[in-house]
Amino acid sequence: MHLSAYFVFILFCSTSRVTALDDNLASHRSSAFPRHFYLRRSSSSSASRNVPPEGYYNPLSSGGSMLTQVDGTYPPGQGEPLNIIISGNSDAAVLVDQSINGGLLNYFQSIGFSGECLGQHAGTAQRADLGDGNGFFNETAEKRWNYGDPQLGTCKETVQGGDHFRYWIQSGSAGNSGAIFMATSYEFPLSMGHDIVPNGYNLGRDWLIGNITKSPIPTLNLTNSSTFSGTTSANSYTYHNNIQYVSGLLQNSSMGVNHNASVPINGLNAIDGLVAVIEVTITGQPQGSKSSAVCSIERPFYGLAFLMAITLLSLLS
């Protein structure tokens, strides 16, 4: 990103206070800024969870789907694959949708992903049915590759493209595993409409896993017996990750998959039918405070700051 673009964001942040990351940012956003809103579905408590050995309930077993619902696709009715699951057998603290105490948002930061540029979600929410009794419901949030900068890097991803995911929590009364289902893909720059790059669903999944292992994942050679492990850290929390690729949840197919005319490569399908299941254990934590602070634009100016920043970034990139 150009230096002048960084100056824009530093200028915005210079008038803001440093606050703990809001665990429900959507509830504070100005209603005067017209856009699509979605409510964050709360994480389930560990006391109420009932986790099967696999670490999740198979959505297909209860009428759910491993493809999301996406508005405005051509042809209509296309979806995107839920190709990563954070197991409900992970440490309970990791499954709580918060940034403090080593929670999910801090874990996401440990693998290189942060909240959207200036806290704004400019697109339409996708929906997923995890077979937990909640039916189709909106994504909890969308996270973007932060290019090594947890505060401003997702603004660069928004303009230049990169890895990103949407996530949902399996917490309904018919299947409360607490597992996190993620629809991961690698997208083109904003100037190309954020379309998915060739093989972008499989690559988006595997580049995220590669962030954990610190080594390339052999996408074209993966099977349902492929396993990996790695350690990540953020804000003095350390996480050990065991990864197992599994089949039987997604089909090896292009049918019903969004962008299925452009994503398949070399005669292969848009998705390979594999899901990466991650079991996360906290192996280190700080001795003192567990709070996490970020640069936060004063909330009444979120919408204006977002529009100005994206416009300038588009011109400067």
Tab-separated table of C-alpha atoms in Angstrom:
chain	number	residue	atom	x	y	z
A	1	MET	CA	0.000	0.000	0.000
A	2	HIS	CA	1.304	3.483	-0.793
A	3	LEU	CA	2.635	5.603	2.058
A	4	SER	CA	-0.012	8.244	1.402
A	5	ALA	CA	-2.735	5.655	1.869
A	6	TYR	CA	-1.325	4.687	5.241
A	7	PHE	CA	-1.301	8.390	6.137
A	8	VAL	CA	-5.055	8.505	5.542
A	9	PHE	CA	-5.672	5.788	8.098
A	10	ILE	CA	-3.178	7.134	10.606
A	11	LEU	CA	-4.935	10.499	10.353
A	12	PHE	CA	-8.299	8.891	11.052
A	13	CYS	CA	-6.936	6.892	13.981
A	14	SER	CA	-5.123	9.867	15.508
A	15	THR	CA	-8.444	11.314	16.702
A	16	SER	CA	-9.734	8.030	18.026
A	17	ARG	CA	-9.298	6.433	21.374
A	18	VAL	CA	-7.641	3.054	21.875
A	19	THR	CA	-10.321	0.740	23.170
A	20	ALA	CA	-10.809	-2.942	23.763
A	21	LEU	CA	-12.200	-4.537	20.609
A	22	ASP	CA	-15.990	-4.381	20.827
A	23	ASP	CA	-17.461	-7.856	20.962
A	24	ASN	CA	-20.627	-6.702	19.201
A	25	LEU	CA	-19.553	-3.872	16.951
A	26	ALA	CA	-22.674	-4.068	14.815
A	27	SER	CA	-24.903	-2.869	17.665
A	28	HIS	CA	-22.986	0.427	17.887
A	29	ARG	CA	-22.791	1.343	14.208
A	30	SER	CA	-24.579	4.491	13.160
A	31	SER	CA	-28.049	3.781	11.779
A	32	ALA	CA	-27.709	6.873	9.598
A	33	PHE	CA	-25.290	5.055	7.305
A	34	PRO	CA	-27.446	3.006	4.884
A	35	ARG	CA	-26.058	-0.451	4.212
A	36	HIS	CA	-26.696	-4.109	4.947
A	37	PHE	CA	-26.648	-4.993	8.633
A	38	TYR	CA	-26.458	-8.339	10.317
A	39	LEU	CA	-26.602	-9.394	13.935
A	40	ARG	CA	-23.805	-11.432	15.427
A	41	ARG	CA	-25.033	-14.743	16.768
A	42	SER	CA	-23.526	-15.314	20.197
A	43	SER	CA	-21.221	-18.193	20.973
A	44	SER	CA	-22.772	-20.988	22.991
A	45	SER	CA	-21.534	-21.571	26.515
A	46	SER	CA	-19.319	-24.580	27.118
A	47	ALA	CA	-21.792	-25.815	29.742
A	48	SER	CA	-24.595	-26.131	27.181
A	49	ARG	CA	-22.514	-27.615	24.361
A	50	ASN	CA	-22.747	-31.276	23.438
A	51	VAL	CA	-19.797	-32.067	21.196
A	52	PRO	CA	-19.684	-35.290	19.148
A	53	PRO	CA	-16.339	-37.070	18.667
A	54	GLU	CA	-15.844	-35.452	15.247
A	55	GLY	CA	-15.986	-32.012	16.869
A	56	TYR	CA	-19.066	-30.873	14.920
A	57	TYR	CA	-22.476	-32.080	13.774
A	58	ASN	CA	-22.699	-32.885	10.080
A	59	PRO	CA	-25.160	-30.312	8.692
A	60	LEU	CA	-26.225	-32.743	5.957
A	61	SER	CA	-27.576	-35.182	8.556
A	62	SER	CA	-30.218	-32.693	9.706
A	63	GLY	CA	-31.267	-31.008	6.475
A	64	GLY	CA	-28.530	-28.382	6.483
A	65	SER	CA	-26.058	-27.535	3.745
A	66	MET	CA	-22.302	-27.197	3.327
A	67	LEU	CA	-22.874	-24.473	0.720
A	68	THR	CA	-23.905	-20.991	1.777
A	69	GLN	CA	-26.742	-18.965	0.290
A	70	VAL	CA	-25.500	-16.028	-1.798
A	71	ASP	CA	-27.773	-13.304	-3.142
A	72	GLY	CA	-27.535	-12.162	-6.745
A	73	THR	CA	-25.648	-15.095	-8.263
A	74	TYR	CA	-25.870	-16.090	-11.915
A	75	PRO	CA	-27.461	-18.469	-12.341
A	76	PRO	CA	-29.484	-17.964	-9.151
A	77	GLY	CA	-29.059	-20.319	-6.220
A	78	GLN	CA	-25.270	-20.663	-6.193
A	79	GLY	CA	-23.406	-20.970	-2.891
A	80	GLU	CA	-19.893	-21.003	-1.467
A	81	PRO	CA	-18.317	-23.957	0.349
A	82	LEU	CA	-17.903	-24.205	4.111
A	83	ASN	CA	-14.416	-25.610	3.722
A	84	ILE	CA	-12.859	-25.079	7.169
A	85	ILE	CA	-14.246	-26.065	10.580
A	86	ILE	CA	-12.759	-25.108	13.935
A	87	SER	CA	-13.620	-28.161	16.013
A	88	GLY	CA	-15.939	-27.968	18.998
A	89	ASN	CA	-13.318	-30.098	20.746
A	90	SER	CA	-11.016	-27.073	20.777
A	91	ASP	CA	-10.349	-25.297	24.074
A	92	ALA	CA	-13.577	-23.644	25.204
A	93	ALA	CA	-11.981	-20.181	25.368
A	94	VAL	CA	-11.100	-20.325	21.667
A	95	LEU	CA	-14.742	-20.874	20.713
A	96	VAL	CA	-15.965	-17.686	22.409
A	97	ASP	CA	-16.499	-14.940	19.819
A	98	GLN	CA	-14.397	-12.281	21.524
A	99	SER	CA	-10.898	-10.833	21.434
A	100	ILE	CA	-10.093	-11.161	25.152
A	101	ASN	CA	-9.025	-14.282	27.057
A	102	GLY	CA	-7.558	-15.896	23.961
A	103	GLY	CA	-10.960	-15.948	22.273
A	104	LEU	CA	-11.883	-16.561	18.661
A	105	LEU	CA	-11.057	-13.073	17.381
A	106	ASN	CA	-7.595	-13.220	18.924
A	107	TYR	CA	-7.121	-16.678	17.418
A	108	PHE	CA	-8.062	-15.310	13.997
A	109	GLN	CA	-5.413	-12.621	14.455
A	110	SER	CA	-2.864	-15.336	15.249
A	111	ILE	CA	-3.440	-16.843	11.797
A	112	GLY	CA	-3.234	-13.468	10.053
A	113	PHE	CA	-6.883	-12.365	9.806
A	114	SER	CA	-8.612	-9.297	11.224
A	115	GLY	CA	-11.929	-7.474	11.048
A	116	GLU	CA	-12.982	-5.578	7.966
A	117	CYS	CA	-11.569	-2.203	6.949
A	118	LEU	CA	-12.521	0.369	9.608
A	119	GLY	CA	-15.063	-2.083	10.983
A	120	GLN	CA	-17.377	-1.733	7.994
A	121	HIS	CA	-19.056	-4.550	6.063
A	122	ALA	CA	-19.999	-3.076	2.688
A	123	GLY	CA	-21.411	-6.190	1.008
A	124	THR	CA	-24.418	-8.416	1.500
A	125	ALA	CA	-24.262	-11.068	4.198
A	126	GLN	CA	-24.296	-14.713	3.148
A	127	ARG	CA	-26.380	-17.287	5.024
A	128	ALA	CA	-25.705	-20.847	6.139
A	129	ASP	CA	-27.784	-23.707	7.551
A	130	LEU	CA	-25.566	-25.750	9.859
A	131	GLY	CA	-28.276	-28.314	10.601
A	132	ASP	CA	-28.446	-27.160	14.223
A	133	GLY	CA	-32.095	-26.100	14.194
A	134	ASN	CA	-31.455	-22.440	13.394
A	135	GLY	CA	-32.135	-22.806	9.669
A	136	PHE	CA	-30.353	-20.402	7.332
A	137	PHE	CA	-28.920	-17.461	9.276
A	138	ASN	CA	-26.538	-14.631	8.461
A	139	GLU	CA	-22.788	-14.916	8.825
A	140	THR	CA	-21.392	-13.873	12.182
A	141	ALA	CA	-18.775	-11.694	10.476
A	142	GLU	CA	-16.249	-11.586	7.652
A	143	LYS	CA	-12.484	-11.597	8.243
A	144	ARG	CA	-9.759	-10.623	5.796
A	145	TRP	CA	-6.044	-11.320	5.468
A	146	ASN	CA	-4.326	-8.433	7.219
A	147	TYR	CA	-0.987	-8.471	5.360
A	148	GLY	CA	0.849	-8.469	8.696
A	149	ASP	CA	-0.911	-5.339	9.966
A	150	PRO	CA	-3.819	-6.222	12.313
A	151	GLN	CA	-5.119	-2.629	12.405
A	152	LEU	CA	-4.980	-1.453	8.780
A	153	GLY	CA	-4.024	-4.450	6.674
A	154	THR	CA	-7.560	-5.535	5.859
A	155	CYS	CA	-8.063	-2.215	4.062
A	156	LYS	CA	-5.241	-3.300	1.761
A	157	GLU	CA	-6.932	-6.680	1.259
A	158	THR	CA	-10.222	-4.966	0.436
A	159	VAL	CA	-8.548	-3.053	-2.395
A	160	GLN	CA	-5.847	-5.473	-3.574
A	161	GLY	CA	-7.630	-8.759	-2.890
A	162	GLY	CA	-6.448	-11.786	-0.965
A	163	ASP	CA	-7.620	-14.487	1.404
A	164	HIS	CA	-10.820	-13.976	3.388
A	165	PHE	CA	-13.565	-15.934	5.089
A	166	ARG	CA	-17.039	-15.659	6.561
A	167	TYR	CA	-17.942	-17.696	9.619
A	168	TRP	CA	-20.898	-19.152	11.479
A	169	ILE	CA	-21.203	-20.818	14.903
A	170	GLN	CA	-23.026	-24.151	15.237
A	171	SER	CA	-25.026	-23.367	18.356
A	172	GLY	CA	-28.672	-24.337	17.785
A	173	SER	CA	-30.667	-26.568	20.097
A	174	ALA	CA	-30.575	-29.441	17.582
A	175	GLY	CA	-26.781	-29.459	17.327
A	176	ASN	CA	-24.906	-27.266	19.775
A	177	SER	CA	-21.293	-28.244	19.160
A	178	GLY	CA	-19.890	-24.713	19.315
A	179	ALA	CA	-17.873	-25.495	16.168
A	180	ILE	CA	-16.979	-22.630	13.835
A	181	PHE	CA	-17.839	-23.169	10.148
A	182	MET	CA	-15.870	-21.004	7.720
A	183	ALA	CA	-16.407	-20.250	4.024
A	184	THR	CA	-12.889	-19.433	2.851
A	185	SER	CA	-11.702	-18.227	-0.555
A	186	TYR	CA	-9.081	-16.089	-2.276
A	187	GLU	CA	-10.470	-13.097	-4.145
A	188	PHE	CA	-9.382	-10.758	-6.919
A	189	PRO	CA	-8.884	-7.003	-6.231
A	190	LEU	CA	-11.809	-4.652	-5.716
A	191	SER	CA	-11.314	-3.348	-9.267
A	192	MET	CA	-12.221	-6.848	-10.512
A	193	GLY	CA	-15.322	-7.079	-8.366
A	194	HIS	CA	-13.796	-9.396	-5.749
A	195	ASP	CA	-14.461	-12.405	-7.968
A	196	ILE	CA	-12.808	-15.633	-6.840
A	197	VAL	CA	-9.436	-16.477	-8.415
A	198	PRO	CA	-9.028	-19.782	-10.325
A	199	ASN	CA	-9.101	-22.654	-7.820
A	200	GLY	CA	-9.732	-19.944	-5.232
A	201	TYR	CA	-11.880	-21.978	-2.837
A	202	ASN	CA	-9.311	-24.741	-2.406
A	203	LEU	CA	-6.400	-22.297	-2.415
A	204	GLY	CA	-8.075	-19.961	0.069
A	205	ARG	CA	-8.551	-22.873	2.453
A	206	ASP	CA	-5.017	-24.161	2.032
A	207	TRP	CA	-3.277	-20.804	2.234
A	208	LEU	CA	-5.029	-20.231	5.554
A	209	ILE	CA	-3.835	-23.649	6.751
A	210	GLY	CA	-0.376	-22.764	5.442
A	211	ASN	CA	-0.419	-19.706	7.705
A	212	ILE	CA	-0.712	-22.155	10.597
A	213	THR	CA	1.908	-24.654	9.456
A	214	LYS	CA	4.314	-21.989	8.113
A	215	SER	CA	4.756	-24.171	5.032
A	216	PRO	CA	2.985	-24.698	1.682
A	217	ILE	CA	0.011	-27.066	1.565
A	218	PRO	CA	0.016	-29.358	-1.528
A	219	THR	CA	-3.510	-28.531	-2.679
A	220	LEU	CA	-3.597	-30.883	-5.667
A	221	ASN	CA	-2.272	-33.846	-3.646
A	222	LEU	CA	-4.495	-33.660	-0.565
A	223	THR	CA	-6.626	-36.621	0.551
A	224	ASN	CA	-8.962	-37.335	3.435
A	225	SER	CA	-6.003	-38.734	5.363
A	226	SER	CA	-3.892	-35.567	5.121
A	227	THR	CA	-2.908	-34.127	8.506
A	228	PHE	CA	-0.859	-31.112	9.549
A	229	SER	CA	-0.013	-29.202	12.700
A	230	GLY	CA	1.403	-25.838	13.648
A	231	THR	CA	1.669	-23.163	16.303
A	232	THR	CA	0.372	-19.595	16.061
A	233	SER	CA	0.346	-16.672	18.458
A	234	ALA	CA	-1.122	-13.214	19.013
A	235	ASN	CA	-1.155	-10.828	21.958
A	236	SER	CA	0.848	-13.237	24.158
A	237	TYR	CA	-1.533	-16.165	23.538
A	238	THR	CA	-0.091	-19.251	21.867
A	239	TYR	CA	-2.233	-21.812	20.054
A	240	HIS	CA	-1.376	-25.336	18.953
A	241	ASN	CA	-3.341	-26.471	15.897
A	242	ASN	CA	-3.991	-30.024	14.720
A	243	ILE	CA	-5.504	-30.155	11.222
A	244	GLN	CA	-7.280	-33.085	9.585
A	245	TYR	CA	-8.685	-32.969	6.047
A	246	VAL	CA	-11.986	-34.861	5.847
A	247	SER	CA	-14.316	-35.907	3.035
A	248	GLY	CA	-18.047	-36.589	3.037
A	249	LEU	CA	-19.202	-33.089	3.946
A	250	LEU	CA	-18.646	-31.375	0.586
A	251	GLN	CA	-18.871	-32.948	-2.848
A	252	ASN	CA	-15.980	-32.949	-5.304
A	253	SER	CA	-18.030	-30.901	-7.739
A	254	SER	CA	-18.792	-27.613	-9.430
A	255	MET	CA	-22.562	-28.031	-9.148
A	256	GLY	CA	-24.198	-25.207	-7.225
A	257	VAL	CA	-20.850	-23.538	-6.485
A	258	ASN	CA	-20.640	-19.783	-7.034
A	259	HIS	CA	-18.293	-18.665	-9.857
A	260	ASN	CA	-18.196	-22.245	-11.166
A	261	ALA	CA	-17.508	-21.043	-14.704
A	262	SER	CA	-14.213	-19.394	-13.752
A	263	VAL	CA	-12.915	-21.159	-10.624
A	264	PRO	CA	-12.270	-24.705	-12.001
A	265	ILE	CA	-8.791	-25.317	-13.467
A	266	ASN	CA	-7.283	-27.983	-15.709
A	267	GLY	CA	-10.500	-29.957	-15.962
A	268	LEU	CA	-10.884	-30.166	-12.176
A	269	ASN	CA	-14.022	-29.213	-10.273
A	270	ALA	CA	-14.483	-25.900	-8.481
A	271	ILE	CA	-14.043	-27.607	-5.098
A	272	ASP	CA	-12.220	-30.825	-4.233
A	273	GLY	CA	-14.715	-32.051	-1.613
A	274	LEU	CA	-12.318	-31.703	1.330
A	275	VAL	CA	-12.851	-29.769	4.554
A	276	ALA	CA	-9.990	-28.827	6.878
A	277	VAL	CA	-10.948	-29.470	10.518
A	278	ILE	CA	-8.792	-27.593	13.035
A	279	GLU	CA	-8.599	-28.512	16.722
A	280	VAL	CA	-7.090	-25.612	18.658
A	281	THR	CA	-5.447	-25.769	22.083
A	282	ILE	CA	-4.180	-22.773	24.036
A	283	THR	CA	-0.638	-23.618	25.128
A	284	GLY	CA	0.501	-20.223	26.395
A	285	GLN	CA	-1.109	-17.090	27.779
A	286	PRO	CA	-0.042	-13.776	29.338
A	287	GLN	CA	0.503	-13.468	33.062
A	288	GLY	CA	-1.197	-10.092	33.316
A	289	SER	CA	-4.130	-8.483	31.575
A	290	LYS	CA	-5.959	-10.494	28.938
A	291	SER	CA	-7.524	-7.540	27.167
A	292	SER	CA	-6.753	-6.733	23.555
A	293	ALA	CA	-6.665	-3.140	22.363
A	294	VAL	CA	-6.951	-1.846	18.818
A	295	CYS	CA	-7.117	1.523	17.097
A	296	SER	CA	-10.832	2.217	16.793
A	297	ILE	CA	-12.357	5.062	14.785
A	298	GLU	CA	-14.924	7.010	16.809
A	299	ARG	CA	-18.153	5.250	15.955
A	300	PRO	CA	-20.211	8.206	14.635
A	301	PHE	CA	-17.660	8.618	11.810
A	302	TYR	CA	-17.231	4.946	10.800
A	303	GLY	CA	-19.287	5.209	7.622
A	304	LEU	CA	-17.703	8.429	6.358
A	305	ALA	CA	-14.188	7.219	7.157
A	306	PHE	CA	-14.806	3.945	5.364
A	307	LEU	CA	-16.077	5.577	2.168
A	308	MET	CA	-13.246	8.114	2.077
A	309	ALA	CA	-10.599	5.485	2.756
A	310	ILE	CA	-11.801	3.041	0.104
A	311	THR	CA	-12.067	5.835	-2.476
A	312	LEU	CA	-8.541	7.051	-1.775
A	313	LEU	CA	-7.107	3.551	-1.682
A	314	SER	CA	-8.684	2.762	-5.046
A	315	LEU	CA	-7.077	5.845	-6.549
A	316	LEU	CA	-3.685	5.234	-4.953
A	317	SER	CA	-3.343	1.480	-5.520
